[in-house]
Amino acid sequence: MTADTYDDDVALRAYVLQHFPHLMTPLERRVTEYSAPIVGDSDHPKILKLHEYLEERDGHVDDADVLTAFQDPHEDRVANAVDRVLETRRDDLIENRCSQCQRLVRTPVAKQCLWCGYDWH
Ligand SMILES: [Zn+2]
């Protein structure tokens, strides 16, 4: 995406995914972060170790819910999670926008707009 082709919806969705995964539920994080289901009922030691880490980090997520979510393709799982964040957690989202061009800047703490070049350091 360039300044000419900037699409605010696309930019906002990427920004949520990159900077606000903590607004997702544990299940949403579990099924969007990885391309394979990370479940406790696995024969692979690496999967089990990762599962243990995620349960510790995010809290318990049922294997059945993870497997159900994985019936949808990855891009749908991501779109669903981002939709839910935008619908229900919008107030918790820090939309760092450029005061000159109103586009979303790269990060919540950026002080420079890479779209128009405006700098507010
Ligand atoms: Zn700008």
Coordinates of C-alpha atoms and ligand atoms in Angstrom, one line a residue:
M1 CA 0.0 0.0 0.0
T2 CA 1.3 3.4 -0.9
A3 CA 0.1 6.9 0.0
D4 CA -1.8 6.9 -3.3
T5 CA -3.5 3.6 -2.7
Y6 CA -4.0 4.0 1.0
D7 CA -7.2 2.3 2.2
D8 CA -8.1 3.2 5.7
D9 CA -10.0 0.0 6.4
V10 CA -7.1 -2.2 5.2
A11 CA -4.7 0.0 7.2
L12 CA -6.8 -0.2 10.4
R13 CA -7.2 -4.0 10.2
A14 CA -3.4 -4.5 9.8
Y15 CA -2.8 -2.0 12.6
V16 CA -5.1 -3.9 15.0
L17 CA -3.6 -7.2 14.1
Q18 CA 0.0 -5.9 14.6
H19 CA -0.4 -3.7 17.6
F20 CA -3.5 -4.8 19.5
P21 CA -3.5 -8.6 19.7
H22 CA -4.1 -8.2 23.5
L23 CA -7.6 -6.9 22.6
M24 CA -8.4 -10.4 21.2
T25 CA -9.7 -13.2 23.3
P26 CA -7.4 -16.1 24.2
L27 CA -9.2 -18.2 21.6
E28 CA -8.9 -15.5 18.9
R29 CA -5.1 -15.2 19.6
R30 CA -4.7 -19.0 19.6
V31 CA -6.3 -19.4 16.2
T32 CA -4.8 -16.3 14.4
E33 CA -1.2 -16.5 15.6
Y34 CA -0.5 -19.9 14.2
S35 CA -1.2 -21.6 10.9
A36 CA -1.7 -25.0 12.6
P37 CA -3.9 -25.7 15.7
I38 CA -1.9 -25.7 18.9
V39 CA -3.8 -28.2 21.1
G40 CA -3.0 -30.1 24.2
D41 CA -4.0 -33.3 22.6
S42 CA -1.0 -33.6 20.4
D43 CA 1.8 -36.2 20.0
H44 CA 4.4 -33.6 19.0
P45 CA 6.6 -32.5 22.0
K46 CA 7.1 -29.1 20.3
I47 CA 3.4 -28.5 20.0
L48 CA 2.8 -29.6 23.5
K49 CA 5.5 -27.2 24.8
L50 CA 4.0 -24.3 22.8
H51 CA 0.5 -25.3 24.0
E52 CA 1.8 -25.1 27.6
Y53 CA 3.3 -21.7 27.0
L54 CA 0.1 -20.3 25.4
E55 CA -2.1 -21.7 28.2
E56 CA 0.2 -19.9 30.7
R57 CA 0.3 -16.7 28.7
D58 CA -3.4 -16.4 27.7
G59 CA -5.3 -18.8 30.0
H60 CA -7.1 -21.9 29.1
V61 CA -8.6 -22.5 25.6
D62 CA -10.5 -25.6 24.9
D63 CA -9.0 -27.8 22.2
A64 CA -12.4 -28.4 20.7
D65 CA -12.9 -24.6 20.2
V66 CA -9.5 -24.3 18.5
L67 CA -10.3 -27.2 16.2
T68 CA -13.7 -25.8 15.3
A69 CA -12.2 -22.4 14.5
F70 CA -9.6 -24.1 12.2
Q71 CA -12.4 -25.3 10.0
D72 CA -12.3 -21.7 8.6
P73 CA -9.2 -20.6 6.6
H74 CA -6.6 -18.5 8.3
E75 CA -7.7 -15.2 6.6
D76 CA -11.3 -15.7 7.8
R77 CA -10.1 -16.4 11.3
V78 CA -8.1 -13.2 11.3
A79 CA -10.9 -11.2 9.7
N80 CA -13.4 -12.5 12.3
A81 CA -11.1 -11.6 15.2
V82 CA -10.3 -8.1 13.9
D83 CA -14.0 -7.5 13.2
R84 CA -14.9 -8.4 16.8
V85 CA -12.1 -6.1 18.2
L86 CA -13.3 -3.2 16.0
E87 CA -16.9 -3.8 17.0
T88 CA -16.5 -4.3 20.7
R89 CA -13.1 -2.9 21.7
R90 CA -12.9 0.3 19.6
D91 CA -12.6 2.5 22.7
D92 CA -9.5 0.6 23.8
L93 CA -7.8 1.1 20.4
I94 CA -5.3 3.9 20.3
E95 CA -5.7 5.1 16.7
N96 CA -2.5 7.1 16.1
R97 CA -3.4 9.3 13.2
C98 CA -1.4 12.0 11.4
S99 CA -2.8 15.4 12.1
Q100 CA -2.0 16.5 8.6
C101 CA -3.3 13.7 6.4
Q102 CA -5.5 11.8 9.0
R103 CA -4.0 8.5 7.9
L104 CA -3.0 5.9 10.5
V105 CA 0.7 6.0 11.2
R106 CA 2.9 3.0 11.6
T107 CA 2.6 2.4 15.4
P108 CA 0.6 3.7 18.3
V109 CA 3.6 5.8 19.5
A110 CA 5.0 6.9 16.1
K111 CA 5.7 10.7 15.8
Q112 CA 6.2 10.7 12.1
C113 CA 3.9 9.9 9.2
L114 CA 5.4 7.8 6.5
W115 CA 2.4 8.5 4.2
C116 CA 2.8 12.2 3.9
G117 CA 6.2 12.8 5.7
Y118 CA 4.8 15.0 8.5
D119 CA 6.9 14.8 11.6
W120 CA 5.7 15.9 15.1
H121 CA 8.8 15.1 17.1
Ligands
ZN1 ZN 0.4 12.2 7.2

